[in-house]
Amino acid sequence: MLTGATEIAGDAPLFYGRVMTPVIFERDLPDGRRFVKATERWVNLRVDHNSTVTLISELGDHQASVDFRFTANYHASEAVVGLIQIEGNILWEGDAKALVKGWSSGGQMPPDVAQEIHTVIMTNCIPEAVLLARELRLPPPIPIPQVNVPQQPGKPAKGRSPEIA
């Protein structure tokens, strides 16, 4: 059984296994706020999102606890529109001693470990932030693909609509 897994379905933290090193991702309750009325329109709305590692501590020779914060800031030219924050913890497995030593001495992680950890944070937090943004009536923190329906020559068949890919 994975570290952190439980016997009861749905009680276990999310295991993200598509990275080189096994990790277990847990998040605290997300926080989202809207600072303007939903009916207000914004000029030049900009959405910035980032992930920050706030603490790394050694749990054993091969396990480290990585605390993080994901933030999506909504800024318009005239005001701060909203904020979404998700904090959590990753149980990272690998050379924990070297990771903690590098973090303690200069707040740095090896590039491959940093890429892996931030990928796990973004992959898990962005979908959560999209759902929170919808509840707060804010635009999603990622660009949504534009759908272009090609104009077909002639008359389309009745009862059929074009397939959008």
PDB file of N, CA, C and O in Angstrom, residues 51-104:
ATOM      1  N   SER A  51       3.435  28.978  -8.167  1.00  0.00           N
ATOM      2  CA  SER A  51       3.546  28.046  -7.050  1.00  0.00           C
ATOM      3  C   SER A  51       4.830  28.379  -6.302  1.00  0.00           C
ATOM      4  O   SER A  51       5.847  28.696  -6.916  1.00  0.00           O
ATOM      5  N   THR A  52       4.745  28.308  -4.984  1.00  0.00           N
ATOM      6  CA  THR A  52       5.882  28.633  -4.133  1.00  0.00           C
ATOM      7  C   THR A  52       6.068  27.518  -3.120  1.00  0.00           C
ATOM      8  O   THR A  52       5.107  27.101  -2.471  1.00  0.00           O
ATOM      9  N   VAL A  53       7.287  27.054  -2.989  1.00  0.00           N
ATOM     10  CA  VAL A  53       7.613  26.102  -1.934  1.00  0.00           C
ATOM     11  C   VAL A  53       7.944  26.928  -0.701  1.00  0.00           C
ATOM     12  O   VAL A  53       8.798  27.818  -0.745  1.00  0.00           O
ATOM     13  N   THR A  54       7.249  26.661   0.398  1.00  0.00           N
ATOM     14  CA  THR A  54       7.440  27.468   1.604  1.00  0.00           C
ATOM     15  C   THR A  54       8.322  26.790   2.647  1.00  0.00           C
ATOM     16  O   THR A  54       8.950  27.477   3.451  1.00  0.00           O
ATOM     17  N   LEU A  55       8.384  25.462   2.648  1.00  0.00           N
ATOM     18  CA  LEU A  55       9.187  24.748   3.637  1.00  0.00           C
ATOM     19  C   LEU A  55       9.463  23.338   3.143  1.00  0.00           C
ATOM     20  O   LEU A  55       8.577  22.697   2.556  1.00  0.00           O
ATOM     21  N   ILE A  56      10.674  22.872   3.373  1.00  0.00           N
ATOM     22  CA  ILE A  56      11.020  21.471   3.095  1.00  0.00           C
ATOM     23  C   ILE A  56      11.636  20.908   4.366  1.00  0.00           C
ATOM     24  O   ILE A  56      12.566  21.495   4.922  1.00  0.00           O
ATOM     25  N   SER A  57      11.112  19.793   4.851  1.00  0.00           N
ATOM     26  CA  SER A  57      11.656  19.152   6.043  1.00  0.00           C
ATOM     27  C   SER A  57      11.816  17.661   5.784  1.00  0.00           C
ATOM     28  O   SER A  57      11.028  17.046   5.076  1.00  0.00           O
ATOM     29  N   GLU A  58      12.844  17.117   6.383  1.00  0.00           N
ATOM     30  CA  GLU A  58      13.181  15.709   6.199  1.00  0.00           C
ATOM     31  C   GLU A  58      12.328  14.842   7.111  1.00  0.00           C
ATOM     32  O   GLU A  58      12.193  15.119   8.304  1.00  0.00           O
ATOM     33  N   LEU A  59      11.741  13.799   6.549  1.00  0.00           N
ATOM     34  CA  LEU A  59      10.957  12.845   7.334  1.00  0.00           C
ATOM     35  C   LEU A  59      11.712  11.543   7.546  1.00  0.00           C
ATOM     36  O   LEU A  59      11.397  10.768   8.442  1.00  0.00           O
ATOM     37  N   GLY A  60      12.675  11.284   6.711  1.00  0.00           N
ATOM     38  CA  GLY A  60      13.494  10.081   6.766  1.00  0.00           C
ATOM     39  C   GLY A  60      14.582  10.217   5.724  1.00  0.00           C
ATOM     40  O   GLY A  60      14.689  11.247   5.049  1.00  0.00           O
ATOM     41  N   ASP A  61      15.394   9.186   5.560  1.00  0.00           N
ATOM     42  CA  ASP A  61      16.475   9.247   4.577  1.00  0.00           C
ATOM     43  C   ASP A  61      15.954   9.443   3.156  1.00  0.00           C
ATOM     44  O   ASP A  61      16.616  10.065   2.333  1.00  0.00           O
ATOM     45  N   HIS A  62      14.786   8.894   2.882  1.00  0.00           N
ATOM     46  CA  HIS A  62      14.266   8.918   1.514  1.00  0.00           C
ATOM     47  C   HIS A  62      12.916   9.622   1.392  1.00  0.00           C
ATOM     48  O   HIS A  62      12.254   9.485   0.364  1.00  0.00           O
ATOM     49  N   GLN A  63      12.492  10.357   2.410  1.00  0.00           N
ATOM     50  CA  GLN A  63      11.216  11.071   2.339  1.00  0.00           C
ATOM     51  C   GLN A  63      11.369  12.487   2.886  1.00  0.00           C
ATOM     52  O   GLN A  63      12.015  12.689   3.916  1.00  0.00           O
ATOM     53  N   ALA A  64      10.763  13.421   2.167  1.00  0.00           N
ATOM     54  CA  ALA A  64      10.750  14.815   2.611  1.00  0.00           C
ATOM     55  C   ALA A  64       9.332  15.353   2.509  1.00  0.00           C
ATOM     56  O   ALA A  64       8.572  14.966   1.625  1.00  0.00           O
ATOM     57  N   SER A  65       9.005  16.256   3.408  1.00  0.00           N
ATOM     58  CA  SER A  65       7.724  16.944   3.395  1.00  0.00           C
ATOM     59  C   SER A  65       7.955  18.309   2.757  1.00  0.00           C
ATOM     60  O   SER A  65       8.816  19.071   3.207  1.00  0.00           O
ATOM     61  N   VAL A  66       7.190  18.617   1.707  1.00  0.00           N
ATOM     62  CA  VAL A  66       7.334  19.879   0.981  1.00  0.00           C
ATOM     63  C   VAL A  66       6.018  20.649   1.123  1.00  0.00           C
ATOM     64  O   VAL A  66       4.993  20.229   0.599  1.00  0.00           O
ATOM     65  N   ASP A  67       6.068  21.767   1.844  1.00  0.00           N
ATOM     66  CA  ASP A  67       4.896  22.633   1.975  1.00  0.00           C
ATOM     67  C   ASP A  67       4.897  23.631   0.830  1.00  0.00           C
ATOM     68  O   ASP A  67       5.965  24.126   0.433  1.00  0.00           O
ATOM     69  N   PHE A  68       3.717  23.948   0.310  1.00  0.00           N
ATOM     70  CA  PHE A  68       3.639  24.838  -0.850  1.00  0.00           C
ATOM     71  C   PHE A  68       2.436  25.762  -0.742  1.00  0.00           C
ATOM     72  O   PHE A  68       1.522  25.552   0.054  1.00  0.00           O
ATOM     73  N   ARG A  69       2.458  26.775  -1.620  1.00  0.00           N
ATOM     74  CA  ARG A  69       1.314  27.686  -1.776  1.00  0.00           C
ATOM     75  C   ARG A  69       1.158  27.967  -3.271  1.00  0.00           C
ATOM     76  O   ARG A  69       2.108  28.366  -3.933  1.00  0.00           O
ATOM     77  N   PHE A  70      -0.043  27.750  -3.783  1.00  0.00           N
ATOM     78  CA  PHE A  70      -0.407  28.111  -5.151  1.00  0.00           C
ATOM     79  C   PHE A  70      -1.259  29.368  -5.067  1.00  0.00           C
ATOM     80  O   PHE A  70      -2.173  29.442  -4.248  1.00  0.00           O
ATOM     81  N   THR A  71      -0.965  30.355  -5.898  1.00  0.00           N
ATOM     82  CA  THR A  71      -1.708  31.607  -5.880  1.00  0.00           C
ATOM     83  C   THR A  71      -2.094  32.000  -7.294  1.00  0.00           C
ATOM     84  O   THR A  71      -1.272  31.918  -8.208  1.00  0.00           O
ATOM     85  N   ALA A  72      -3.334  32.428  -7.465  1.00  0.00           N
ATOM     86  CA  ALA A  72      -3.797  33.043  -8.711  1.00  0.00           C
ATOM     87  C   ALA A  72      -4.307  34.436  -8.352  1.00  0.00           C
ATOM     88  O   ALA A  72      -5.233  34.571  -7.551  1.00  0.00           O
ATOM     89  N   ASN A  73      -3.662  35.468  -8.906  1.00  0.00           N
ATOM     90  CA  ASN A  73      -4.026  36.869  -8.657  1.00  0.00           C
ATOM     91  C   ASN A  73      -4.746  37.420  -9.874  1.00  0.00           C
ATOM     92  O   ASN A  73      -4.267  37.269 -10.998  1.00  0.00           O
ATOM     93  N   TYR A  74      -5.849  38.098  -9.634  1.00  0.00           N
ATOM     94  CA  TYR A  74      -6.632  38.741 -10.693  1.00  0.00           C
ATOM     95  C   TYR A  74      -6.473  40.255 -10.546  1.00  0.00           C
ATOM     96  O   TYR A  74      -6.935  40.827  -9.560  1.00  0.00           O
ATOM     97  N   HIS A  75      -5.805  40.898 -11.518  1.00  0.00           N
ATOM     98  CA  HIS A  75      -5.562  42.339 -11.485  1.00  0.00           C
ATOM     99  C   HIS A  75      -6.168  42.981 -12.720  1.00  0.00           C
ATOM    100  O   HIS A  75      -5.949  42.519 -13.832  1.00  0.00           O
ATOM    101  N   ALA A  76      -6.900  44.064 -12.519  1.00  0.00           N
ATOM    102  CA  ALA A  76      -7.352  44.910 -13.621  1.00  0.00           C
ATOM    103  C   ALA A  76      -6.544  46.201 -13.541  1.00  0.00           C
ATOM    104  O   ALA A  76      -5.831  46.445 -12.559  1.00  0.00           O
ATOM    105  N   SER A  77      -6.651  47.031 -14.567  1.00  0.00           N
ATOM    106  CA  SER A  77      -5.863  48.259 -14.575  1.00  0.00           C
ATOM    107  C   SER A  77      -6.229  49.180 -13.413  1.00  0.00           C
ATOM    108  O   SER A  77      -5.404  49.952 -12.946  1.00  0.00           O
ATOM    109  N   GLU A  78      -7.452  49.086 -12.918  1.00  0.00           N
ATOM    110  CA  GLU A  78      -7.882  50.008 -11.871  1.00  0.00           C
ATOM    111  C   GLU A  78      -8.022  49.370 -10.491  1.00  0.00           C
ATOM    112  O   GLU A  78      -8.197  50.083  -9.509  1.00  0.00           O
ATOM    113  N   ALA A  79      -7.986  48.043 -10.352  1.00  0.00           N
ATOM    114  CA  ALA A  79      -8.212  47.426  -9.044  1.00  0.00           C
ATOM    115  C   ALA A  79      -7.738  45.979  -9.021  1.00  0.00           C
ATOM    116  O   ALA A  79      -7.546  45.352 -10.065  1.00  0.00           O
ATOM    117  N   VAL A  80      -7.587  45.478  -7.807  1.00  0.00           N
ATOM    118  CA  VAL A  80      -7.372  44.041  -7.612  1.00  0.00           C
ATOM    119  C   VAL A  80      -8.757  43.412  -7.617  1.00  0.00           C
ATOM    120  O   VAL A  80      -9.635  43.816  -6.860  1.00  0.00           O
ATOM    121  N   VAL A  81      -8.969  42.439  -8.489  1.00  0.00           N
ATOM    122  CA  VAL A  81     -10.294  41.861  -8.689  1.00  0.00           C
ATOM    123  C   VAL A  81     -10.524  40.643  -7.810  1.00  0.00           C
ATOM    124  O   VAL A  81     -11.601  40.480  -7.236  1.00  0.00           O
ATOM    125  N   GLY A  82      -9.528  39.768  -7.686  1.00  0.00           N
ATOM    126  CA  GLY A  82      -9.719  38.560  -6.897  1.00  0.00           C
ATOM    127  C   GLY A  82      -8.415  37.861  -6.585  1.00  0.00           C
ATOM    128  O   GLY A  82      -7.357  38.211  -7.119  1.00  0.00           O
ATOM    129  N   LEU A  83      -8.510  36.851  -5.738  1.00  0.00           N
ATOM    130  CA  LEU A  83      -7.348  36.082  -5.313  1.00  0.00           C
ATOM    131  C   LEU A  83      -7.794  34.667  -4.995  1.00  0.00           C
ATOM    132  O   LEU A  83      -8.815  34.459  -4.333  1.00  0.00           O
ATOM    133  N   ILE A  84      -7.029  33.694  -5.461  1.00  0.00           N
ATOM    134  CA  ILE A  84      -7.257  32.288  -5.117  1.00  0.00           C
ATOM    135  C   ILE A  84      -5.951  31.751  -4.555  1.00  0.00           C
ATOM    136  O   ILE A  84      -4.899  31.917  -5.178  1.00  0.00           O
ATOM    137  N   GLN A  85      -6.017  31.136  -3.368  1.00  0.00           N
ATOM    138  CA  GLN A  85      -4.835  30.530  -2.759  1.00  0.00           C
ATOM    139  C   GLN A  85      -5.150  29.106  -2.341  1.00  0.00           C
ATOM    140  O   GLN A  85      -6.210  28.845  -1.765  1.00  0.00           O
ATOM    141  N   ILE A  86      -4.203  28.221  -2.637  1.00  0.00           N
ATOM    142  CA  ILE A  86      -4.317  26.827  -2.216  1.00  0.00           C
ATOM    143  C   ILE A  86      -2.990  26.470  -1.557  1.00  0.00           C
ATOM    144  O   ILE A  86      -1.933  26.617  -2.167  1.00  0.00           O
ATOM    145  N   GLU A  87      -3.048  26.014  -0.325  1.00  0.00           N
ATOM    146  CA  GLU A  87      -1.849  25.581   0.377  1.00  0.00           C
ATOM    147  C   GLU A  87      -1.940  24.083   0.604  1.00  0.00           C
ATOM    148  O   GLU A  87      -3.032  23.523   0.661  1.00  0.00           O
ATOM    149  N   GLY A  88      -0.792  23.462   0.708  1.00  0.00           N
ATOM    150  CA  GLY A  88      -0.804  22.025   0.926  1.00  0.00           C
ATOM    151  C   GLY A  88       0.569  21.477   1.188  1.00  0.00           C
ATOM    152  O   GLY A  88       1.517  22.210   1.478  1.00  0.00           O
ATOM    153  N   ASN A  89       0.669  20.167   1.050  1.00  0.00           N
ATOM    154  CA  ASN A  89       1.884  19.450   1.377  1.00  0.00           C
ATOM    155  C   ASN A  89       2.088  18.330   0.372  1.00  0.00           C
ATOM    156  O   ASN A  89       1.123  17.699  -0.062  1.00  0.00           O
ATOM    157  N   ILE A  90       3.331  18.105   0.018  1.00  0.00           N
ATOM    158  CA  ILE A  90       3.693  16.986  -0.847  1.00  0.00           C
ATOM    159  C   ILE A  90       4.642  16.087  -0.069  1.00  0.00           C
ATOM    160  O   ILE A  90       5.603  16.579   0.532  1.00  0.00           O
ATOM    161  N   LEU A  91       4.372  14.807  -0.055  1.00  0.00           N
ATOM    162  CA  LEU A  91       5.301  13.832   0.504  1.00  0.00           C
ATOM    163  C   LEU A  91       6.156  13.364  -0.659  1.00  0.00           C
ATOM    164  O   LEU A  91       5.674  12.669  -1.556  1.00  0.00           O
ATOM    165  N   TRP A  92       7.400  13.801  -0.686  1.00  0.00           N
ATOM    166  CA  TRP A  92       8.301  13.536  -1.801  1.00  0.00           C
ATOM    167  C   TRP A  92       9.253  12.424  -1.424  1.00  0.00           C
ATOM    168  O   TRP A  92       9.780  12.399  -0.301  1.00  0.00           O
ATOM    169  N   GLU A  93       9.482  11.491  -2.323  1.00  0.00           N
ATOM    170  CA  GLU A  93      10.401  10.387  -2.072  1.00  0.00           C
ATOM    171  C   GLU A  93      11.599  10.502  -2.996  1.00  0.00           C
ATOM    172  O   GLU A  93      11.455  10.691  -4.205  1.00  0.00           O
ATOM    173  N   GLY A  94      12.765  10.415  -2.405  1.00  0.00           N
ATOM    174  CA  GLY A  94      14.030  10.534  -3.134  1.00  0.00           C
ATOM    175  C   GLY A  94      15.133  10.778  -2.122  1.00  0.00           C
ATOM    176  O   GLY A  94      15.032  10.376  -0.968  1.00  0.00           O
ATOM    177  N   ASP A  95      16.197  11.457  -2.556  1.00  0.00           N
ATOM    178  CA  ASP A  95      17.309  11.764  -1.671  1.00  0.00           C
ATOM    179  C   ASP A  95      16.928  12.959  -0.793  1.00  0.00           C
ATOM    180  O   ASP A  95      17.242  14.114  -1.093  1.00  0.00           O
ATOM    181  N   ALA A  96      16.237  12.675   0.294  1.00  0.00           N
ATOM    182  CA  ALA A  96      15.692  13.722   1.155  1.00  0.00           C
ATOM    183  C   ALA A  96      16.789  14.526   1.838  1.00  0.00           C
ATOM    184  O   ALA A  96      16.671  15.741   1.991  1.00  0.00           O
ATOM    185  N   LYS A  97      17.874  13.866   2.238  1.00  0.00           N
ATOM    186  CA  LYS A  97      18.960  14.580   2.922  1.00  0.00           C
ATOM    187  C   LYS A  97      19.542  15.668   2.034  1.00  0.00           C
ATOM    188  O   LYS A  97      19.738  16.802   2.471  1.00  0.00           O
ATOM    189  N   ALA A  98      19.814  15.344   0.779  1.00  0.00           N
ATOM    190  CA  ALA A  98      20.389  16.327  -0.143  1.00  0.00           C
ATOM    191  C   ALA A  98      19.403  17.450  -0.436  1.00  0.00           C
ATOM    192  O   ALA A  98      19.784  18.622  -0.524  1.00  0.00           O
ATOM    193  N   LEU A  99      18.121  17.116  -0.572  1.00  0.00           N
ATOM    194  CA  LEU A  99      17.099  18.121  -0.846  1.00  0.00           C
ATOM    195  C   LEU A  99      16.987  19.104   0.319  1.00  0.00           C
ATOM    196  O   LEU A  99      16.990  20.324   0.117  1.00  0.00           O
ATOM    197  N   VAL A 100      16.922  18.598   1.534  1.00  0.00           N
ATOM    198  CA  VAL A 100      16.787  19.456   2.713  1.00  0.00           C
ATOM    199  C   VAL A 100      18.052  20.277   2.922  1.00  0.00           C
ATOM    200  O   VAL A 100      17.984  21.462   3.268  1.00  0.00           O
ATOM    201  N   LYS A 101      19.204  19.684   2.686  1.00  0.00           N
ATOM    202  CA  LYS A 101      20.480  20.409   2.849  1.00  0.00           C
ATOM    203  C   LYS A 101      20.549  21.592   1.883  1.00  0.00           C
ATOM    204  O   LYS A 101      20.891  22.704   2.270  1.00  0.00           O
ATOM    205  N   GLY A 102      20.199  21.373   0.616  1.00  0.00           N
ATOM    206  CA  GLY A 102      20.196  22.452  -0.374  1.00  0.00           C
ATOM    207  C   GLY A 102      19.175  23.527  -0.052  1.00  0.00           C
ATOM    208  O   GLY A 102      19.437  24.717  -0.212  1.00  0.00           O
ATOM    209  N   TRP A 103      18.013  23.116   0.436  1.00  0.00           N
ATOM    210  CA  TRP A 103      16.954  24.078   0.782  1.00  0.00           C
ATOM    211  C   TRP A 103      17.362  24.907   2.010  1.00  0.00           C
ATOM    212  O   TRP A 103      17.176  26.112   2.049  1.00  0.00           O
ATOM    213  N   SER A 104      17.929  24.243   3.007  1.00  0.00           N
ATOM    214  CA  SER A 104      18.319  24.939   4.242  1.00  0.00           C
ATOM    215  C   SER A 104      19.457  25.922   4.010  1.00  0.00           C
ATOM    216  O   SER A 104      19.487  26.993   4.610  1.00  0.00           O
TER     217      SER A 104
END
